[in-house]
PDB file of C-alpha atoms in Angstrom:
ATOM      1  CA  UNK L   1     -18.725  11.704   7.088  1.00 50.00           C
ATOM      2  CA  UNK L   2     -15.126  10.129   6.256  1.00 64.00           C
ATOM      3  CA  UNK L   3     -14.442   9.150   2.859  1.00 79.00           C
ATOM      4  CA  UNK L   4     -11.912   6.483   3.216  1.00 93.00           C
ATOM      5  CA  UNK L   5     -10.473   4.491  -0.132  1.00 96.00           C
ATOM      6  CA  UNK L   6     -10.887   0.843   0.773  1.00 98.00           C
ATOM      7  CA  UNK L   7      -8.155  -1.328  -1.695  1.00 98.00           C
ATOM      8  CA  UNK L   8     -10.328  -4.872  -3.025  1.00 98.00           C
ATOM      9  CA  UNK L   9      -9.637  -7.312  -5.675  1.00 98.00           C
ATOM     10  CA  UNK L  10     -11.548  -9.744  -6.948  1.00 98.00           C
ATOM     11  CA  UNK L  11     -11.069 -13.353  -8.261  1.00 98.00           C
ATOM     12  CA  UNK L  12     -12.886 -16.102 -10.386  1.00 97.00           C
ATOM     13  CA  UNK L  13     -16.337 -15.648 -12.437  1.00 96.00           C
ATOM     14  CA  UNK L  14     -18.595 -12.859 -11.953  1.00 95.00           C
ATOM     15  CA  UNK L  15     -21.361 -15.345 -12.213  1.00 95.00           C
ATOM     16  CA  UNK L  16     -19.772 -17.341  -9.683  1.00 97.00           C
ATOM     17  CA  UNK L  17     -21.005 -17.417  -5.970  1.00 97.00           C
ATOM     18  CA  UNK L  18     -19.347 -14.219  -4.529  1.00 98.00           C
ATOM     19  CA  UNK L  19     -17.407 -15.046  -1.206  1.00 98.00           C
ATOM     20  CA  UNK L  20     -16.124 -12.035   0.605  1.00 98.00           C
ATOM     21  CA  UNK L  21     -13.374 -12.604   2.829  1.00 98.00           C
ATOM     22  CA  UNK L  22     -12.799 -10.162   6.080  1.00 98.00           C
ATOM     23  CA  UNK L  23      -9.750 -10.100   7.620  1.00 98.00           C
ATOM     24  CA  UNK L  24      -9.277  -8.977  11.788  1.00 97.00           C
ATOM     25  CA  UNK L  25      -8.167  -6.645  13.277  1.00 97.00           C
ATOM     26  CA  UNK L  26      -5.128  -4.362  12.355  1.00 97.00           C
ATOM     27  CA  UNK L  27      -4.307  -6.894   8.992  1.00 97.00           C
ATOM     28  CA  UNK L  28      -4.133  -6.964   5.693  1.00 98.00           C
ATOM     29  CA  UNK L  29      -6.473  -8.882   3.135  1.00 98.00           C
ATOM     30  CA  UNK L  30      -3.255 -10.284   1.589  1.00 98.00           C
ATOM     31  CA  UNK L  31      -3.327 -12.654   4.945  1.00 98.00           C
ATOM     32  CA  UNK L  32      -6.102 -14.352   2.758  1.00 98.00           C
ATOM     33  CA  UNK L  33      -3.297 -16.490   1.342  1.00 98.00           C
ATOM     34  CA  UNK L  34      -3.159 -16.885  -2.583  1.00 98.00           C
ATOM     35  CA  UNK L  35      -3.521 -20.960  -2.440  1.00 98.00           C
ATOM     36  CA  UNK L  36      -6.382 -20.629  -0.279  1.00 98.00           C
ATOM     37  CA  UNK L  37      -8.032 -17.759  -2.312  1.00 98.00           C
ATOM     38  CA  UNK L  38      -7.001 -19.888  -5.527  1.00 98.00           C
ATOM     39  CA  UNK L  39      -9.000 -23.202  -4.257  1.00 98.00           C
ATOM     40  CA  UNK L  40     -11.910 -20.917  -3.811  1.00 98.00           C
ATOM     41  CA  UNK L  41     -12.276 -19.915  -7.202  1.00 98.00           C
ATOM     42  CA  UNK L  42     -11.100 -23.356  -8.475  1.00 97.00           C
ATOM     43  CA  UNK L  43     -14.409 -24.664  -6.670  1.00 97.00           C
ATOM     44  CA  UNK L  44     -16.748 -22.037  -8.417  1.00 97.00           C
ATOM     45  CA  UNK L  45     -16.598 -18.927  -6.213  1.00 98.00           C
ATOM     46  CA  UNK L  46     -16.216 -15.353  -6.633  1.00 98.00           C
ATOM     47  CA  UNK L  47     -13.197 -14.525  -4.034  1.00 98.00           C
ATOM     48  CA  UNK L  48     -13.193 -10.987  -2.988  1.00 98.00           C
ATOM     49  CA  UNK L  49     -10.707  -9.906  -0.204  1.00 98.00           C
ATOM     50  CA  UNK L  50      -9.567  -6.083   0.887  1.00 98.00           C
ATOM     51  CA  UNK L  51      -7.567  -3.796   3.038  1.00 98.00           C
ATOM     52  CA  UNK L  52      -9.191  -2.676   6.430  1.00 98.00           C
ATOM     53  CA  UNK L  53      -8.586   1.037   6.367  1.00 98.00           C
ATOM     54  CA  UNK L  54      -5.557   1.959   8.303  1.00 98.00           C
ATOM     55  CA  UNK L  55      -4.027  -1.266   6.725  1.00 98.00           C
ATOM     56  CA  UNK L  56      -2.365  -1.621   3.438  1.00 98.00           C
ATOM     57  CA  UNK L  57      -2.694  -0.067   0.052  1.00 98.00           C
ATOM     58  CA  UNK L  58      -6.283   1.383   1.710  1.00 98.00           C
ATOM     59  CA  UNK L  59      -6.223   4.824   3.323  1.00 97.00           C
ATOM     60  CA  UNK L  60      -5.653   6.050   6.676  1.00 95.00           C
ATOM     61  CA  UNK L  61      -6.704   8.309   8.912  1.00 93.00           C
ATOM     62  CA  UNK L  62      -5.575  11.168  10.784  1.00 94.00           C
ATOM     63  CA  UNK L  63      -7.225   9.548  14.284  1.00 95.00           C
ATOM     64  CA  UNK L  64      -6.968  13.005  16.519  1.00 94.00           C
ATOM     65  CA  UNK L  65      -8.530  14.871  13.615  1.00 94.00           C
ATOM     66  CA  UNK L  66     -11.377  12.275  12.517  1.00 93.00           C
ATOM     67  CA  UNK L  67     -11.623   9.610  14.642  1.00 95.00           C
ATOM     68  CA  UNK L  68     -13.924   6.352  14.254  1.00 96.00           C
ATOM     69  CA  UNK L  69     -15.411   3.377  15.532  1.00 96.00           C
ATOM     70  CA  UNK L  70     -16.004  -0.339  14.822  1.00 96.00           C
ATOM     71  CA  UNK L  71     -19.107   0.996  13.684  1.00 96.00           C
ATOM     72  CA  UNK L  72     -17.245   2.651  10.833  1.00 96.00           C
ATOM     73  CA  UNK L  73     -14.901  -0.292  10.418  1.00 97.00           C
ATOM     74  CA  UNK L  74     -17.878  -2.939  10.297  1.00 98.00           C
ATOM     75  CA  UNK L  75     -19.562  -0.340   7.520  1.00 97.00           C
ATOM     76  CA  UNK L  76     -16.731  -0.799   5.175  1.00 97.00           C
ATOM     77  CA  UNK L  77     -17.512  -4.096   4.522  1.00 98.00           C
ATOM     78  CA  UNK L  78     -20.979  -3.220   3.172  1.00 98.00           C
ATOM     79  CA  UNK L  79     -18.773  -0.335   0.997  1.00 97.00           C
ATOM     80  CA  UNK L  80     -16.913  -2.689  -0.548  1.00 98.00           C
ATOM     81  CA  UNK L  81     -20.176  -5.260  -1.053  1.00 98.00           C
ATOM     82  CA  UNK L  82     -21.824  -2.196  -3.171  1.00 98.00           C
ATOM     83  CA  UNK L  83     -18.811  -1.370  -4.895  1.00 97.00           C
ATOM     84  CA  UNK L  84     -18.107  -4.752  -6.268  1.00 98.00           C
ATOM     85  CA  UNK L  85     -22.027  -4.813  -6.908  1.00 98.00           C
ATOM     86  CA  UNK L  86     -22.935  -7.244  -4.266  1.00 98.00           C
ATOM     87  CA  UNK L  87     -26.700  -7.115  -2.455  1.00 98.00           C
ATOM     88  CA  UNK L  88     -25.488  -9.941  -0.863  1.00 98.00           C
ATOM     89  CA  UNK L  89     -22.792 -12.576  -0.580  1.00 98.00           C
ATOM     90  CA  UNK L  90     -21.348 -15.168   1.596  1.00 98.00           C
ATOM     91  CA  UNK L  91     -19.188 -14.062   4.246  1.00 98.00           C
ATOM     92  CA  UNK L  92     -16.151 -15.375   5.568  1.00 98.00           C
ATOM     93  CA  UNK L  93     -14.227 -13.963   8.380  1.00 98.00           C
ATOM     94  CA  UNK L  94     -11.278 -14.154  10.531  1.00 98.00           C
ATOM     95  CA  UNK L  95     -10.896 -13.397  14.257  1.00 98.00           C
ATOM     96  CA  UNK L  96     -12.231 -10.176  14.448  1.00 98.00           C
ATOM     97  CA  UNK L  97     -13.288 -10.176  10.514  1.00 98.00           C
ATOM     98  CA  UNK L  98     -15.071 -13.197  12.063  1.00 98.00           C
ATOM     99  CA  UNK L  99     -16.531 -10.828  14.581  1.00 98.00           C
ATOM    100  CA  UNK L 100     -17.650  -8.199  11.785  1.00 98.00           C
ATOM    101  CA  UNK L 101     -19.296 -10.745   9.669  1.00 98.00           C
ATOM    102  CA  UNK L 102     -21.539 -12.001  12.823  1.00 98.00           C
ATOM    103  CA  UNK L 103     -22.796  -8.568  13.130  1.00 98.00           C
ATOM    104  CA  UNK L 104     -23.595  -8.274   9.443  1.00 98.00           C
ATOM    105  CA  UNK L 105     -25.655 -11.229   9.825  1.00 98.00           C
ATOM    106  CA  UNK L 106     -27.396  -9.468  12.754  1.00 98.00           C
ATOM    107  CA  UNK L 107     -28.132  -6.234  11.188  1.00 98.00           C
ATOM    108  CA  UNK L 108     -28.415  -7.031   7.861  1.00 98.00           C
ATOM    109  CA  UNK L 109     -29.610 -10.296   7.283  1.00 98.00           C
ATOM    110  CA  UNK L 110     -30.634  -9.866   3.922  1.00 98.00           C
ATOM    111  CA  UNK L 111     -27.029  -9.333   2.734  1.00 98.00           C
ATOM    112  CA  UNK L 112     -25.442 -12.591   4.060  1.00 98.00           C
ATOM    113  CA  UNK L 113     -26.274 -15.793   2.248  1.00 98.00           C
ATOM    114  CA  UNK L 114     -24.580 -18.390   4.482  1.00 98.00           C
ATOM    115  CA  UNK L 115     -21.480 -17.305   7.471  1.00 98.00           C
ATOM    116  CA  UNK L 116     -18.941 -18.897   8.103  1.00 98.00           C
ATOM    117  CA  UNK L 117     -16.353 -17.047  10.888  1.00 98.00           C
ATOM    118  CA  UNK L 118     -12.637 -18.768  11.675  1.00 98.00           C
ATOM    119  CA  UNK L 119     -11.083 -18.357  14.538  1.00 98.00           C
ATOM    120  CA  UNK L 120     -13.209 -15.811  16.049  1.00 98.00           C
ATOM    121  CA  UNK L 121     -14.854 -15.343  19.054  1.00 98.00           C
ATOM    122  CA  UNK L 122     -18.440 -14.538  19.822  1.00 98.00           C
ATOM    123  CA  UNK L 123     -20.365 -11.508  19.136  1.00 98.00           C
ATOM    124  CA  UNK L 124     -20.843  -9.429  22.765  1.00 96.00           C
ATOM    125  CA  UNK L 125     -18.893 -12.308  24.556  1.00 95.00           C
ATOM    126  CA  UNK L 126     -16.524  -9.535  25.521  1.00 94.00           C
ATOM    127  CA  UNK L 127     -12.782 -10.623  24.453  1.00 94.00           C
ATOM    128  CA  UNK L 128     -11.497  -7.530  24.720  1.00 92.00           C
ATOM    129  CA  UNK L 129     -11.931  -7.382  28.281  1.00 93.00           C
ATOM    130  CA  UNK L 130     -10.852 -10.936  28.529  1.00 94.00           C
ATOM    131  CA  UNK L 131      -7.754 -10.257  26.634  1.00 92.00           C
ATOM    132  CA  UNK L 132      -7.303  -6.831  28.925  1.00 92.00           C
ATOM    133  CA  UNK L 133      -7.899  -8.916  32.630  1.00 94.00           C
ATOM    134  CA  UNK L 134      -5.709 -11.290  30.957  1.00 94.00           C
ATOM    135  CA  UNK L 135      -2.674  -9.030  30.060  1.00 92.00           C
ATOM    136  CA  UNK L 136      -3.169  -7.039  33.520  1.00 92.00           C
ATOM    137  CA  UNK L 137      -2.712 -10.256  35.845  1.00 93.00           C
ATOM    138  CA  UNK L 138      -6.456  -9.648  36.762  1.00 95.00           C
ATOM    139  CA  UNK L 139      -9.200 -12.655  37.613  1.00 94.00           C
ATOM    140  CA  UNK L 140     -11.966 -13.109  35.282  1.00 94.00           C
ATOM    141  CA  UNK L 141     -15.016 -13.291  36.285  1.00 94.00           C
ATOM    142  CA  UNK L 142     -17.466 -16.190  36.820  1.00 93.00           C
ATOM    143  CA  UNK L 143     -19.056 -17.178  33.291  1.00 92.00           C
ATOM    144  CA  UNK L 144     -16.576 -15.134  30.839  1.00 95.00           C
ATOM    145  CA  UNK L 145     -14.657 -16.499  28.004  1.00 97.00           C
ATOM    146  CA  UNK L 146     -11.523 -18.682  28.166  1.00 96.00           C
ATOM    147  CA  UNK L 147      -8.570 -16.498  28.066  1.00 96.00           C
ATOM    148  CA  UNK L 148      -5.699 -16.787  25.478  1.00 96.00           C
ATOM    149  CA  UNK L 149      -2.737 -19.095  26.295  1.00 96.00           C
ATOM    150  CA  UNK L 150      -0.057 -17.728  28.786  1.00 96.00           C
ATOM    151  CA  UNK L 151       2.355 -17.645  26.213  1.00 96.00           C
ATOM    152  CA  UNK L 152       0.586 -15.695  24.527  1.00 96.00           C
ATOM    153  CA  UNK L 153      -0.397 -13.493  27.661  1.00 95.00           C
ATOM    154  CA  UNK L 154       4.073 -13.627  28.330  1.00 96.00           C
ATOM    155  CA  UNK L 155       4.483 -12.437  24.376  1.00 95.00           C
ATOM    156  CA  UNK L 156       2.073  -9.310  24.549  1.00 94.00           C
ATOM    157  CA  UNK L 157       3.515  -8.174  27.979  1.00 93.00           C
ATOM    158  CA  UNK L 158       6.667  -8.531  27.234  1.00 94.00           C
ATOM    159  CA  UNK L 159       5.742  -6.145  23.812  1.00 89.00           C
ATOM    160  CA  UNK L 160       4.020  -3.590  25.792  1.00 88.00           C
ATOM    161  CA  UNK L 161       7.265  -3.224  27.599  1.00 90.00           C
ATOM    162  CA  UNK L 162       9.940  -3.329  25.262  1.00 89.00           C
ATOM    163  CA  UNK L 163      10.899  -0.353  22.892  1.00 90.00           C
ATOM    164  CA  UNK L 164       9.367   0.280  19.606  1.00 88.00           C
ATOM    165  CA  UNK L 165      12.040  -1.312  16.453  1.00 90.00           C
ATOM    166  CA  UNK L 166      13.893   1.389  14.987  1.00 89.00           C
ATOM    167  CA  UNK L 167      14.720  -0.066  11.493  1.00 94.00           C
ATOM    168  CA  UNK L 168      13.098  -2.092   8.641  1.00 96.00           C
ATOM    169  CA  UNK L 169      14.606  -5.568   9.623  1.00 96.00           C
ATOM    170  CA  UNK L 170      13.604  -5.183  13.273  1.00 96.00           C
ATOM    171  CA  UNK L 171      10.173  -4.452  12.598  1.00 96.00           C
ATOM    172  CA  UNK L 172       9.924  -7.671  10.104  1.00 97.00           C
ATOM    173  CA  UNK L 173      11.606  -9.506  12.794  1.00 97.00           C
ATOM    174  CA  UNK L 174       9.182  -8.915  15.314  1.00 96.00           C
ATOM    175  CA  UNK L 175       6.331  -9.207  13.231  1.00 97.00           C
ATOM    176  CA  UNK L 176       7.562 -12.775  12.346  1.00 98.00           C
ATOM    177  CA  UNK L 177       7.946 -13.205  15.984  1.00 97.00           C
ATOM    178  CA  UNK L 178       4.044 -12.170  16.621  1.00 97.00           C
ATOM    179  CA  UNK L 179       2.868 -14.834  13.259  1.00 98.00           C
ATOM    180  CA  UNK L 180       5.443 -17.838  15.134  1.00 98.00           C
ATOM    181  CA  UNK L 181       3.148 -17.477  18.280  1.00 98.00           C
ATOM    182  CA  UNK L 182      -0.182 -17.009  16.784  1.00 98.00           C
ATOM    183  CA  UNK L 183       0.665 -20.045  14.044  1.00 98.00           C
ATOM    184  CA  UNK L 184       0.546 -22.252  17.499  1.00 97.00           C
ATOM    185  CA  UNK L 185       2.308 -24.909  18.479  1.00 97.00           C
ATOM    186  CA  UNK L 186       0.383 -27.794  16.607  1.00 98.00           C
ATOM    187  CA  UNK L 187       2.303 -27.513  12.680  1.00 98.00           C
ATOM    188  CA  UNK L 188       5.521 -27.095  11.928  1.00 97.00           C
ATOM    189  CA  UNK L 189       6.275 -23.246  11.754  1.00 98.00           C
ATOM    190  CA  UNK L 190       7.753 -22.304   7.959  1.00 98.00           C
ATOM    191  CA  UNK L 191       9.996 -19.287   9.017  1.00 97.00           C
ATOM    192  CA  UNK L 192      11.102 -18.305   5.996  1.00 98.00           C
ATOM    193  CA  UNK L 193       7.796 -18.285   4.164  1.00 98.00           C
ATOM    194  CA  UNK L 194       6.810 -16.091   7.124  1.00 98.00           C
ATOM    195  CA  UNK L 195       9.766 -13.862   6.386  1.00 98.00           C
ATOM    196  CA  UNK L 196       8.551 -13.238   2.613  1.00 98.00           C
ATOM    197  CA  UNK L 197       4.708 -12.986   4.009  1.00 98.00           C
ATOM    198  CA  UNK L 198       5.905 -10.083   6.388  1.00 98.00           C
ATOM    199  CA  UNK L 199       8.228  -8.114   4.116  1.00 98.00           C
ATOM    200  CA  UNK L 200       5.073  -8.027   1.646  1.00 98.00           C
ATOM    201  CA  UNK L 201       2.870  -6.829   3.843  1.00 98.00           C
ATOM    202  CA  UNK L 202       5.596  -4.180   5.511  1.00 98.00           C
ATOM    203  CA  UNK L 203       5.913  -2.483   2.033  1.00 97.00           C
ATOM    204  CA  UNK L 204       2.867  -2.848   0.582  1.00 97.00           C
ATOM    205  CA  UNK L 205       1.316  -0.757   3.284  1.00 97.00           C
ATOM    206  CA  UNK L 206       1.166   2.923   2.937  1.00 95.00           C
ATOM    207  CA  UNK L 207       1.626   3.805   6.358  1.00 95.00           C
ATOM    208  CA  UNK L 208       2.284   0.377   8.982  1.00 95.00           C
ATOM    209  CA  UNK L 209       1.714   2.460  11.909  1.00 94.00           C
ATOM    210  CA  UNK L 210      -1.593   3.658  11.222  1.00 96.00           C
ATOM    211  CA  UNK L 211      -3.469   0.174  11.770  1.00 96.00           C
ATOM    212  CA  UNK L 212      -2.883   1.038  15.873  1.00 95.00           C
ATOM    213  CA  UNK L 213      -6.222   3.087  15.222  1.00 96.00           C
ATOM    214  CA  UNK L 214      -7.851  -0.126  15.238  1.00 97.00           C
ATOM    215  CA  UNK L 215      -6.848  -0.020  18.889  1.00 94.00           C
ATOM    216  CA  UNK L 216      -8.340   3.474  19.323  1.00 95.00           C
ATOM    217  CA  UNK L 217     -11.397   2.663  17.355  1.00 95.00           C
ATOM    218  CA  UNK L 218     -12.119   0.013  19.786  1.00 94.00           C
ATOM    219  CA  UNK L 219     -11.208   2.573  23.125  1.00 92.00           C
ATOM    220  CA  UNK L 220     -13.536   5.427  20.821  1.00 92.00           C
ATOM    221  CA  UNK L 221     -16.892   3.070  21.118  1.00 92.00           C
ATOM    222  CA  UNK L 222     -15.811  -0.018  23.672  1.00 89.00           C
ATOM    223  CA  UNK L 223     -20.087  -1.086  23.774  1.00 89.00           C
ATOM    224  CA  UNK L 224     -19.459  -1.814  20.009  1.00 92.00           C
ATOM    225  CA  UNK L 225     -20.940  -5.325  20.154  1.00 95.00           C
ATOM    226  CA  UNK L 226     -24.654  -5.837  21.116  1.00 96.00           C
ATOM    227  CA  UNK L 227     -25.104  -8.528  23.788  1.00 96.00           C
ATOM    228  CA  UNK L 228     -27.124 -11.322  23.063  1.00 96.00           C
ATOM    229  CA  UNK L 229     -28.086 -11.240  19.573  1.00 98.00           C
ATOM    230  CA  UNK L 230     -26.337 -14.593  18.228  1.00 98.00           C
ATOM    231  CA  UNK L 231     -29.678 -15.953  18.154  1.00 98.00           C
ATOM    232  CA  UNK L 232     -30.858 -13.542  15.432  1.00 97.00           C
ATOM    233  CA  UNK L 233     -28.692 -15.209  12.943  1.00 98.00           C
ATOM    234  CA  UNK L 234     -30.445 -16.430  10.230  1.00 97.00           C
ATOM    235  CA  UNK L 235     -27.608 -17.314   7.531  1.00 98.00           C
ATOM    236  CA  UNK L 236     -26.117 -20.898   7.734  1.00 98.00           C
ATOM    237  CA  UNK L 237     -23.394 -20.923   9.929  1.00 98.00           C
ATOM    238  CA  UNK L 238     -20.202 -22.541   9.742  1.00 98.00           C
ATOM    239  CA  UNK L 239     -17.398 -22.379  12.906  1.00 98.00           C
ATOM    240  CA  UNK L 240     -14.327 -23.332  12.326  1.00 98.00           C
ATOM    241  CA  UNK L 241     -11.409 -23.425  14.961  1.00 98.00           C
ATOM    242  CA  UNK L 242      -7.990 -24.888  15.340  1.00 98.00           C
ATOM    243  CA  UNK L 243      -6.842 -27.301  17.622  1.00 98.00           C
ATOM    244  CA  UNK L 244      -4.348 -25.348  18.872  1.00 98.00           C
ATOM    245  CA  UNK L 245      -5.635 -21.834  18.897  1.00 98.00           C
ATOM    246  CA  UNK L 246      -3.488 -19.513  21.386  1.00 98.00           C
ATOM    247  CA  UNK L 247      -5.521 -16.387  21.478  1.00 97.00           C
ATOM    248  CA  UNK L 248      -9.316 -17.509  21.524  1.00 97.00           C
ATOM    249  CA  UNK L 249      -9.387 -20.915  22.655  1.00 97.00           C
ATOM    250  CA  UNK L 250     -13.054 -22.903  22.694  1.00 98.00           C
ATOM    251  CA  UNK L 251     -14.846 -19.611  21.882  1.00 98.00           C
ATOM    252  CA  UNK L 252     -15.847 -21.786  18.349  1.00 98.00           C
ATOM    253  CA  UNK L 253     -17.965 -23.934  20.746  1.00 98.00           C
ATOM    254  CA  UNK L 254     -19.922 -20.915  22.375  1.00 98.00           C
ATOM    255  CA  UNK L 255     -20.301 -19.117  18.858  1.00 98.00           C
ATOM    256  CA  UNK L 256     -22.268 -22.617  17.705  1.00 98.00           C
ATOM    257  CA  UNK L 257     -23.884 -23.044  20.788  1.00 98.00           C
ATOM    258  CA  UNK L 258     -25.578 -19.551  20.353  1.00 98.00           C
ATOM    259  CA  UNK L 259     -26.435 -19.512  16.442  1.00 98.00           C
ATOM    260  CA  UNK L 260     -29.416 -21.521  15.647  1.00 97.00           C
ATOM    261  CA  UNK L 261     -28.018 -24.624  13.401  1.00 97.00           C
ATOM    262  CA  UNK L 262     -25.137 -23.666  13.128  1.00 98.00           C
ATOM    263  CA  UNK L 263     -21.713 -26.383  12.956  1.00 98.00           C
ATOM    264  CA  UNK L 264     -18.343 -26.299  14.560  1.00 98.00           C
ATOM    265  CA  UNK L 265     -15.394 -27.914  12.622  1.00 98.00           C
ATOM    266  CA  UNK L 266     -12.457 -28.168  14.269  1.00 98.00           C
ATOM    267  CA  UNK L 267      -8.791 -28.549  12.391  1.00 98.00           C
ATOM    268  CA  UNK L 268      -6.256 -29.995  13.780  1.00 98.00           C
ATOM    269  CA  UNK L 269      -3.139 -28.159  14.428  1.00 98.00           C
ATOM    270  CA  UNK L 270      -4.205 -25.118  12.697  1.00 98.00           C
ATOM    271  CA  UNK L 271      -3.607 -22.544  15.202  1.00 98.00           C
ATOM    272  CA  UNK L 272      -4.916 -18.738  15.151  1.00 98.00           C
ATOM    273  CA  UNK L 273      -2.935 -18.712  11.105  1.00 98.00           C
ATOM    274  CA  UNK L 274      -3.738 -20.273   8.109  1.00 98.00           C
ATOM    275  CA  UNK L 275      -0.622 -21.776   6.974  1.00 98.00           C
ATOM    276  CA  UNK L 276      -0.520 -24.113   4.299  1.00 98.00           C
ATOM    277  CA  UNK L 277      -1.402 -27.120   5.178  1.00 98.00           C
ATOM    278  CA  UNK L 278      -5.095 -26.224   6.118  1.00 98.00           C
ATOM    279  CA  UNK L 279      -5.993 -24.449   2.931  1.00 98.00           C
ATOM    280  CA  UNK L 280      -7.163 -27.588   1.278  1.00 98.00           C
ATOM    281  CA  UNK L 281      -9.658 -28.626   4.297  1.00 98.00           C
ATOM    282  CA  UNK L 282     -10.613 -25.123   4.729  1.00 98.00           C
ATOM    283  CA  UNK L 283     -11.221 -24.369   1.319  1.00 98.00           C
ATOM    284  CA  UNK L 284     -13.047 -27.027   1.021  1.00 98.00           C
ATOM    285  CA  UNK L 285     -15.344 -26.916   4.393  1.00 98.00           C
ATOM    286  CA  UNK L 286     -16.285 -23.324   2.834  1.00 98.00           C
ATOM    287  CA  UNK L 287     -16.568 -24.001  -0.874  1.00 98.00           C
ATOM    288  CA  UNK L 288     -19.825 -26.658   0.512  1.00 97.00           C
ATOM    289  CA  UNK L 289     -20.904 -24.046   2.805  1.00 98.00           C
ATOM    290  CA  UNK L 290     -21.617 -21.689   0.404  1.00 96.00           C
ATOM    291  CA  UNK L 291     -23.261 -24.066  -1.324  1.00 90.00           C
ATOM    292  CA  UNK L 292     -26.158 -24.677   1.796  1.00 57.00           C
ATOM    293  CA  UNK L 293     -29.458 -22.703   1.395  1.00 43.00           C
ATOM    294  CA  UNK L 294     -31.487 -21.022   4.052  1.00 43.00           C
ATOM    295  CA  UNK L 295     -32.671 -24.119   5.967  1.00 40.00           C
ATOM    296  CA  UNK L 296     -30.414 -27.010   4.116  1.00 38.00           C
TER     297      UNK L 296
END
């Protein structure tokens, strides 16, 4: 069994309502941003937010000589409930955080006190394959999700076929690049502020490379996600979306559609970021969610 470290910190009260955030694929918890994290508590929450492993200041992972799943990935988020003393808690996640936390209200019901998921899409809807079809030029079938925007689709090929950066500033330039096109077209895009966000997170982590075993994780197990489950969910459910979302557009709509109850908010402009000028709304929308019981 791997023992990975998993970094956390926590904010606000202990006695507070505890609020774990999950972050997607391949990023930081530090993409949390401070503001929003800082309303939270402000509105009587316990904020707790961490490094996937393979991201950040948590560990990583020789992937040829102990490789792992989503599984493994969606586990650590019960490892760092129990470590921060948590038999359950409200979660909160984004894109594929968003996915994680749907499958935690699945499988362990018990543990989730209300859901809320943010620019996600649905749990066995099958993105990935969407997002492959997409990316290869191919068709997609009859009845699968919407794919992501074609400049979005241009931006990824045009990666996959360019060489890797060979110095500091290259690499922060292209991961601004990557945060201009997923912060959508709908808010004005703060470049600089993206340029201090992405020089924190390139030397905060202790290896950058590593989070490309999210990648493998998902090629290790690629039946991850159950199919048809949403229904299952019992925790309140909150959806929220952006207006101008380039990589999962309308999936909100099916995610609600399929969970008993639950709401879809969308935010206009906000695209598949959360920059600034959503915190307040978002915080907000989740500081009354967690405030819904079973039912409410």
């Amino acid at each position: 069994m791997q023992k990975v470290t998993i970094w956390s910190e926590e904010f606000g009260a202990a006695t507070d309502e505890p609020i774990l955030l999950i972050m997607g694929s391949m990023s930081q918890g530090i993409l949390w941003p401070d503001e929003f994290v800082g309303r939270l508590t402000a509105g009587g929450r316990r904020v707790i937010r961490y490094d996937h492993r393979d991201t950040g200041l948590s560990g990583t992972v020789d992937f040829a000589a102990e490789p792992y799943t989503w599984d493994d990935i969606k586990d650590d988020v019960y490892r760092v409930m129990d470590a921060h003393g948590l038999e359950s808690a409200h979660l909160v996640g984004h894109s594929a955080g968003g996915l994680l936390a749907q499958l935690v209200a699945v499988e362990r019901p018990e543990r989730v006190r209300s859901l809320t998921v943010i620019g996600a899409s649905p749990l066995g809807g099958g993105e990935g394959q969407v997002l492959m079809r997409a990316l290869m030029g191919q068709p997609q079938p009859e009845g699968s999700l919407p794919e992501p925007s074609p400049a979005f689709v241009d931006f990824y090929r045009a990666l996959m076929a360019a060489p890797p950066p060979q110095d500091r500033r290259a690499v922060i330039d292209g991961m601004i690049a990557e945060q201009r096109l997923l912060h959508g077209t709908g808010l004005p895009f703060d470049e600089d502020a993206a340029r201090r966000l992405q020089e924190r997170i390139y030397d905060r982590a202790r290896d950058l490379p590593a989070v490309a075993n999210h990648r493998l994780a998902g090629a290790a197990k690629p039946d991850f996600e159950p199919v048809g489950v949403l229904h299952q969910v019992k925790a309140p459910t909150l959806v929220i979306e952006g207006s101008h979302e380039p990589v999962k557009p309308g999936h909100g709509a099916i995610i609600a559609e399929q969970i008993p109850g639950a709401r879809l908010m969308i935010v206009a402009g906000m695209g598949h970021t959360l920059p600034p000028e959503t915190h307040e709304k978002l915080a907000a929308a989740v500081v009354t969610h967690s405030g819904r019981t079973p039912g409410a």
